[in-house]
Amino acid sequence: MIYQSFKFHAMGGPCELKLYAESAQAVETAAEAAMAEVQRIETKYSRYRDDSIVSRINKLAGRSGVVVDDETAALLNYANTAFEQSDGLFDITSGVLRKVWDFTSGKLPQPEALAECCQKIGWQRVVWNGSQCSLPEAGMEIDFGGFGKEYAADRAADICREHGIEHGLVELGGDIHVLGPHPDNSPWQIGLRNPRQPDQAIDVVSISRGGLASSGDYERFMLVDGVRYSHLLNPFTGWPVASNLAQVSVLAPLCLVAGTGATVSMLKGESGEAWLQTLTLPYVAVTPQGQISRRF
């Protein structure tokens, strides 16, 4: 059986396919199709592209709605479910907070600007009827950045399966979908990043299939007067959550579900691990002091 690794850049970060197939042609064909699928999803949903469906919806905020296709409708329905099950913490309208939080500046946002920005947040205000999405107020936005990469990992894995790939994995910027174990049935060994030393692994998990995603306070943060402020922002207050966790990694049948579970557990703050335990999904949680708790 042929093994090949394909490295590429997409969705703002390094990506890799590790695939086994019966021939070099088969593995290359599958990889090309999977990479094209990732590019398609990035083009369709990136808020950085003026021609994306997300940008179209955002541009018409306060004016009119946009009728969306079935794929986009399914993702908006997923976002709605995640919003409800997270008690409003997973909110795809909260991306507007990036306008006042600059984690490269070393400066906290002005209270007035933050308060004004928070007024533009609230998925419950979005008019979504299953086919048309409308943002009621100018300046409101939706952003698929909280789950787009995970969705793309699942779709790339689906494409590989359609091309006959049964052994391999897809990794998009740290979000992983394992198609199946190595051909000898041994699992993949996946290192989990140390939240305080991101170039090192703090733990290793064995995975034969499914989606693995992580969320942590190390991805974007700044120190101001000795206090650590992370990019994990509470959509109700606009401020970073106070948590006893520095990182959470979750395993689920889909990377999409794993990513949402990891993100919400971080947004839950002090009750994050207790909430994780209600999901009955395998996870690894790391405290700021480096203590590890796991259910794997």
One Martini backbone bead per residue (centre of mass of N, CA, C, O) as a GRO file, in nm:
protein
  296
    1MET     BB    1   0.097   0.035   0.021
    2ILE     BB    2   0.051   0.374  -0.027
    3TYR     BB    3   0.232   0.659   0.105
    4GLN     BB    4   0.120   1.007   0.159
    5SER     BB    5   0.216   1.352   0.182
    6PHE     BB    6   0.024   1.669   0.203
    7LYS     BB    7   0.119   2.000   0.177
    8PHE     BB    8  -0.065   2.300   0.281
    9HIS     BB    9  -0.246   2.614   0.239
   10ALA     BB   10  -0.521   2.706   0.463
   11MET     BB   11  -0.714   2.896   0.655
   12GLY     BB   12  -0.441   3.041   0.779
   13GLY     BB   13  -0.280   2.752   0.751
   14PRO     BB   14  -0.144   2.456   0.805
   15CYS     BB   15  -0.160   2.156   0.601
   16GLU     BB   16  -0.258   1.792   0.601
   17LEU     BB   17  -0.212   1.484   0.425
   18LYS     BB   18  -0.257   1.131   0.528
   19LEU     BB   19  -0.220   0.865   0.290
   20TYR     BB   20  -0.369   0.559   0.179
   21ALA     BB   21  -0.304   0.341  -0.112
   22GLU     BB   22  -0.275   0.131  -0.388
   23SER     BB   23  -0.178   0.400  -0.537
   24ALA     BB   24  -0.040   0.688  -0.643
   25GLN     BB   25  -0.280   0.782  -0.813
   26ALA     BB   26  -0.500   0.752  -0.595
   27VAL     BB   27  -0.379   0.943  -0.380
   28GLU     BB   28  -0.356   1.198  -0.562
   29THR     BB   29  -0.651   1.224  -0.642
   30ALA     BB   30  -0.764   1.254  -0.356
   31ALA     BB   31  -0.595   1.498  -0.268
   32GLU     BB   32  -0.689   1.698  -0.484
   33ALA     BB   33  -0.990   1.687  -0.406
   34ALA     BB   34  -0.960   1.773  -0.108
   35MET     BB   35  -0.818   2.047  -0.158
   36ALA     BB   36  -1.047   2.163  -0.332
   37GLU     BB   37  -1.261   2.158  -0.106
   38VAL     BB   38  -1.125   2.352   0.085
   39GLN     BB   39  -1.118   2.588  -0.115
   40ARG     BB   40  -1.421   2.609  -0.159
   41ILE     BB   41  -1.498   2.677   0.135
   42GLU     BB   42  -1.325   2.927   0.167
   43THR     BB   43  -1.452   3.088  -0.067
   44LYS     BB   44  -1.755   3.073   0.037
   45TYR     BB   45  -1.692   3.168   0.373
   46SER     BB   46  -1.507   3.401   0.370
   47ARG     BB   47  -1.473   3.722   0.514
   48TYR     BB   48  -1.227   3.812   0.311
   49ARG     BB   49  -1.446   3.779   0.086
   50ASP     BB   50  -1.662   3.952  -0.117
   51ASP     BB   51  -1.790   3.671  -0.265
   52SER     BB   52  -1.910   3.563  -0.023
   53ILE     BB   53  -2.185   3.470   0.152
   54VAL     BB   54  -2.112   3.619   0.409
   55SER     BB   55  -2.061   3.899   0.281
   56ARG     BB   56  -2.340   3.934   0.160
   57ILE     BB   57  -2.495   3.936   0.425
   58ASN     BB   58  -2.336   4.169   0.564
   59LYS     BB   59  -2.390   4.398   0.350
   60LEU     BB   60  -2.724   4.367   0.411
   61ALA     BB   61  -2.735   4.491   0.672
   62GLY     BB   62  -3.045   4.650   0.739
   63ARG     BB   63  -3.201   4.565   0.456
   64SER     BB   64  -3.151   4.249   0.363
   65GLY     BB   65  -3.171   3.932   0.242
   66VAL     BB   66  -3.049   3.585   0.192
   67VAL     BB   67  -3.058   3.329  -0.021
   68VAL     BB   68  -2.976   2.996   0.043
   69ASP     BB   69  -2.826   2.712   0.034
   70ASP     BB   70  -2.813   2.400   0.167
   71GLU     BB   71  -2.536   2.413   0.299
   72THR     BB   72  -2.574   2.683   0.448
   73ALA     BB   73  -2.828   2.601   0.601
   74ALA     BB   74  -2.695   2.376   0.767
   75LEU     BB   75  -2.492   2.566   0.912
   76LEU     BB   76  -2.703   2.755   1.040
   77ASN     BB   77  -2.844   2.532   1.199
   78TYR     BB   78  -2.599   2.457   1.363
   79ALA     BB   79  -2.555   2.734   1.493
   80ASN     BB   80  -2.826   2.734   1.637
   81THR     BB   81  -2.780   2.483   1.811
   82ALA     BB   82  -2.520   2.582   1.950
   83PHE     BB   83  -2.649   2.826   2.081
   84GLU     BB   84  -2.859   2.674   2.253
   85GLN     BB   85  -2.655   2.460   2.396
   86SER     BB   86  -2.469   2.724   2.508
   87ASP     BB   87  -2.638   2.969   2.603
   88GLY     BB   88  -2.506   3.181   2.376
   89LEU     BB   89  -2.184   3.145   2.341
   90PHE     BB   90  -2.236   3.034   2.051
   91ASP     BB   91  -2.175   3.314   1.832
   92ILE     BB   92  -2.170   3.421   1.492
   93THR     BB   93  -2.192   3.748   1.579
   94SER     BB   94  -1.910   3.795   1.757
   95GLY     BB   95  -1.685   3.889   1.544
   96VAL     BB   96  -1.699   4.206   1.592
   97LEU     BB   97  -1.485   4.215   1.830
   98ARG     BB   98  -1.229   4.257   1.649
   99LYS     BB   99  -1.265   4.578   1.631
  100VAL     BB  100  -1.159   4.607   1.957
  101TRP     BB  101  -0.966   4.352   1.941
  102ASP     BB  102  -0.604   4.381   1.971
  103PHE     BB  103  -0.353   4.138   2.028
  104THR     BB  104  -0.102   4.336   1.922
  105SER     BB  105  -0.123   4.608   2.112
  106GLY     BB  106  -0.154   4.592   2.441
  107LYS     BB  107  -0.464   4.692   2.441
  108LEU     BB  108  -0.748   4.791   2.565
  109PRO     BB  109  -1.057   4.853   2.521
  110GLN     BB  110  -1.291   5.075   2.500
  111PRO     BB  111  -1.584   5.079   2.666
  112GLU     BB  112  -1.759   5.219   2.450
  113ALA     BB  113  -1.678   5.039   2.208
  114LEU     BB  114  -1.762   4.772   2.336
  115ALA     BB  115  -2.060   4.836   2.387
  116GLU     BB  116  -2.132   4.892   2.089
  117CYS     BB  117  -2.052   4.612   1.983
  118CYS     BB  118  -2.249   4.437   2.158
  119GLN     BB  119  -2.507   4.549   2.004
  120LYS     BB  120  -2.427   4.351   1.741
  121ILE     BB  121  -2.508   4.108   1.920
  122GLY     BB  122  -2.726   3.827   1.825
  123TRP     BB  123  -2.870   3.552   1.701
  124GLN     BB  124  -3.171   3.600   1.797
  125ARG     BB  125  -3.197   3.849   1.580
  126VAL     BB  126  -3.188   3.673   1.353
  127VAL     BB  127  -3.326   3.612   1.034
  128TRP     BB  128  -3.425   3.263   1.027
  129ASN     BB  129  -3.609   3.024   0.797
  130GLY     BB  130  -3.407   2.807   0.627
  131SER     BB  131  -3.338   3.016   0.354
  132GLN     BB  132  -3.321   3.304   0.501
  133CYS     BB  133  -3.085   3.572   0.571
  134SER     BB  134  -3.110   3.835   0.831
  135LEU     BB  135  -2.978   4.144   0.930
  136PRO     BB  136  -3.127   4.399   1.121
  137GLU     BB  137  -2.837   4.550   1.152
  138ALA     BB  138  -2.613   4.766   1.098
  139GLY     BB  139  -2.298   4.590   1.155
  140MET     BB  140  -2.374   4.321   1.138
  141GLU     BB  141  -2.247   3.974   1.176
  142ILE     BB  142  -2.117   3.690   1.026
  143ASP     BB  143  -1.913   3.393   1.131
  144PHE     BB  144  -1.736   3.082   1.040
  145GLY     BB  145  -1.464   3.061   1.215
  146GLY     BB  146  -1.572   2.857   1.452
  147PHE     BB  147  -1.627   2.600   1.204
  148GLY     BB  148  -1.502   2.586   0.910
  149LYS     BB  149  -1.250   2.402   0.945
  150GLU     BB  150  -1.397   2.154   1.053
  151TYR     BB  151  -1.581   2.114   0.813
  152ALA     BB  152  -1.352   2.081   0.604
  153ALA     BB  153  -1.231   1.824   0.727
  154ASP     BB  154  -1.480   1.648   0.684
  155ARG     BB  155  -1.504   1.688   0.375
  156ALA     BB  156  -1.224   1.584   0.297
  157ALA     BB  157  -1.277   1.302   0.410
  158ASP     BB  158  -1.514   1.234   0.227
  159ILE     BB  159  -1.358   1.251  -0.037
  160CYS     BB  160  -1.159   1.028   0.025
  161ARG     BB  161  -1.371   0.804   0.052
  162GLU     BB  162  -1.482   0.836  -0.241
  163HIS     BB  163  -1.169   0.740  -0.328
  164GLY     BB  164  -1.103   0.482  -0.122
  165ILE     BB  165  -1.016   0.592   0.154
  166GLU     BB  166  -0.932   0.424   0.482
  167HIS     BB  167  -0.638   0.550   0.537
  168GLY     BB  168  -0.608   0.838   0.748
  169LEU     BB  169  -0.559   1.206   0.741
  170VAL     BB  170  -0.684   1.530   0.840
  171GLU     BB  171  -0.516   1.858   0.852
  172LEU     BB  172  -0.636   2.185   0.981
  173GLY     BB  173  -0.476   2.369   1.184
  174GLY     BB  174  -0.529   2.115   1.411
  175ASP     BB  175  -0.766   1.995   1.263
  176ILE     BB  176  -0.909   1.659   1.283
  177HIS     BB  177  -0.951   1.373   1.051
  178VAL     BB  178  -0.999   1.030   1.094
  179LEU     BB  179  -1.055   0.770   0.879
  180GLY     BB  180  -0.820   0.565   0.972
  181PRO     BB  181  -0.606   0.347   1.031
  182HIS     BB  182  -0.358   0.187   0.982
  183PRO     BB  183  -0.317  -0.096   0.794
  184ASP     BB  184  -0.232  -0.250   1.081
  185ASN     BB  185  -0.448  -0.103   1.294
  186SER     BB  186  -0.302   0.129   1.398
  187PRO     BB  187  -0.295   0.411   1.556
  188TRP     BB  188  -0.287   0.740   1.588
  189GLN     BB  189  -0.044   0.978   1.700
  190ILE     BB  190  -0.147   1.261   1.893
  191GLY     BB  191  -0.041   1.571   1.959
  192LEU     BB  192  -0.067   1.799   2.228
  193ARG     BB  193  -0.060   2.114   2.298
  194ASN     BB  194   0.115   2.335   2.483
  195PRO     BB  195  -0.017   2.627   2.616
  196ARG     BB  196   0.287   2.735   2.724
  197GLN     BB  197   0.435   2.539   2.486
  198PRO     BB  198   0.347   2.523   2.157
  199ASP     BB  199   0.614   2.349   2.054
  200GLN     BB  200   0.481   2.139   2.249
  201ALA     BB  201   0.389   1.844   2.403
  202ILE     BB  202   0.158   1.730   2.668
  203ASP     BB  203   0.017   1.504   2.486
  204VAL     BB  204  -0.108   1.170   2.388
  205VAL     BB  205  -0.321   1.032   2.134
  206SER     BB  206  -0.532   0.762   2.031
  207ILE     BB  207  -0.645   0.726   1.681
  208SER     BB  208  -0.873   0.573   1.434
  209ARG     BB  209  -1.132   0.773   1.452
  210GLY     BB  210  -1.228   1.095   1.383
  211GLY     BB  211  -1.263   1.400   1.562
  212LEU     BB  212  -1.012   1.659   1.635
  213ALA     BB  213  -1.024   1.931   1.876
  214SER     BB  214  -0.904   2.262   1.975
  215SER     BB  215  -0.894   2.483   2.269
  216GLY     BB  216  -0.738   2.808   2.361
  217ASP     BB  217  -0.543   3.075   2.521
  218TYR     BB  218  -0.291   3.063   2.290
  219GLU     BB  219  -0.375   3.166   2.007
  220ARG     BB  220  -0.483   3.454   2.130
  221PHE     BB  221  -0.290   3.706   2.306
  222MET     BB  222  -0.241   3.920   2.603
  223LEU     BB  223  -0.037   4.131   2.808
  224VAL     BB  224  -0.172   4.328   3.088
  225ASP     BB  225  -0.039   4.390   3.372
  226GLY     BB  226  -0.007   4.057   3.397
  227VAL     BB  227  -0.261   3.998   3.222
  228ARG     BB  228  -0.450   3.752   3.060
  229TYR     BB  229  -0.574   3.789   2.720
  230SER     BB  230  -0.805   3.628   2.531
  231HIS     BB  231  -1.000   3.531   2.241
  232LEU     BB  232  -1.211   3.430   2.452
  233LEU     BB  233  -1.529   3.563   2.407
  234ASN     BB  234  -1.793   3.705   2.558
  235PRO     BB  235  -2.091   3.796   2.404
  236PHE     BB  236  -2.215   3.962   2.651
  237THR     BB  237  -1.939   4.139   2.735
  238GLY     BB  238  -1.656   4.114   2.547
  239TRP     BB  239  -1.488   3.940   2.737
  240PRO     BB  240  -1.277   3.743   2.859
  241VAL     BB  241  -1.265   3.450   2.992
  242ALA     BB  242  -1.279   3.289   3.304
  243SER     BB  243  -1.048   3.017   3.352
  244ASN     BB  244  -0.937   2.676   3.453
  245LEU     BB  245  -0.857   2.667   3.143
  246ALA     BB  246  -0.622   2.638   2.859
  247GLN     BB  247  -0.725   2.349   2.741
  248VAL     BB  248  -0.916   2.170   2.481
  249SER     BB  249  -0.980   1.827   2.380
  250VAL     BB  250  -1.190   1.671   2.127
  251LEU     BB  251  -1.379   1.372   2.060
  252ALA     BB  252  -1.553   1.295   1.750
  253PRO     BB  253  -1.706   1.196   1.470
  254LEU     BB  254  -1.678   1.509   1.428
  255CYS     BB  255  -1.500   1.794   1.402
  256LEU     BB  256  -1.728   1.992   1.440
  257VAL     BB  257  -1.814   1.888   1.722
  258ALA     BB  258  -1.541   1.904   1.862
  259GLY     BB  259  -1.499   2.212   1.828
  260THR     BB  260  -1.750   2.307   1.979
  261GLY     BB  261  -1.690   2.167   2.246
  262ALA     BB  262  -1.421   2.312   2.303
  263THR     BB  263  -1.519   2.605   2.290
  264VAL     BB  264  -1.748   2.598   2.499
  265SER     BB  265  -1.579   2.504   2.740
  266MET     BB  266  -1.415   2.767   2.748
  267LEU     BB  267  -1.663   2.970   2.764
  268LYS     BB  268  -1.765   2.851   3.049
  269GLY     BB  269  -1.521   2.843   3.224
  270GLU     BB  270  -1.550   2.719   3.537
  271SER     BB  271  -1.771   2.504   3.392
  272GLY     BB  272  -1.634   2.347   3.154
  273GLU     BB  273  -1.585   2.050   3.255
  274ALA     BB  274  -1.871   1.991   3.347
  275TRP     BB  275  -1.988   2.021   3.063
  276LEU     BB  276  -1.820   1.805   2.923
  277GLN     BB  277  -1.934   1.561   3.092
  278THR     BB  278  -2.223   1.579   2.950
  279LEU     BB  279  -2.125   1.467   2.654
  280THR     BB  280  -1.957   1.189   2.650
  281LEU     BB  281  -1.673   1.277   2.550
  282PRO     BB  282  -1.369   1.269   2.464
  283TYR     BB  283  -1.098   1.419   2.670
  284VAL     BB  284  -0.867   1.702   2.716
  285ALA     BB  285  -0.752   1.884   3.005
  286VAL     BB  286  -0.589   2.207   3.073
  287THR     BB  287  -0.426   2.388   3.286
  288PRO     BB  288  -0.229   2.661   3.352
  289GLN     BB  289  -0.037   2.451   3.532
  290GLY     BB  290  -0.053   2.157   3.362
  291GLN     BB  291  -0.296   2.003   3.430
  292ILE     BB  292  -0.442   1.676   3.371
  293SER     BB  293  -0.749   1.579   3.215
  294ARG     BB  294  -0.909   1.259   3.125
  295ARG     BB  295  -1.130   1.106   2.854
  296PHE     BB  296  -0.998   0.825   2.655
   0.00000   0.00000   0.00000
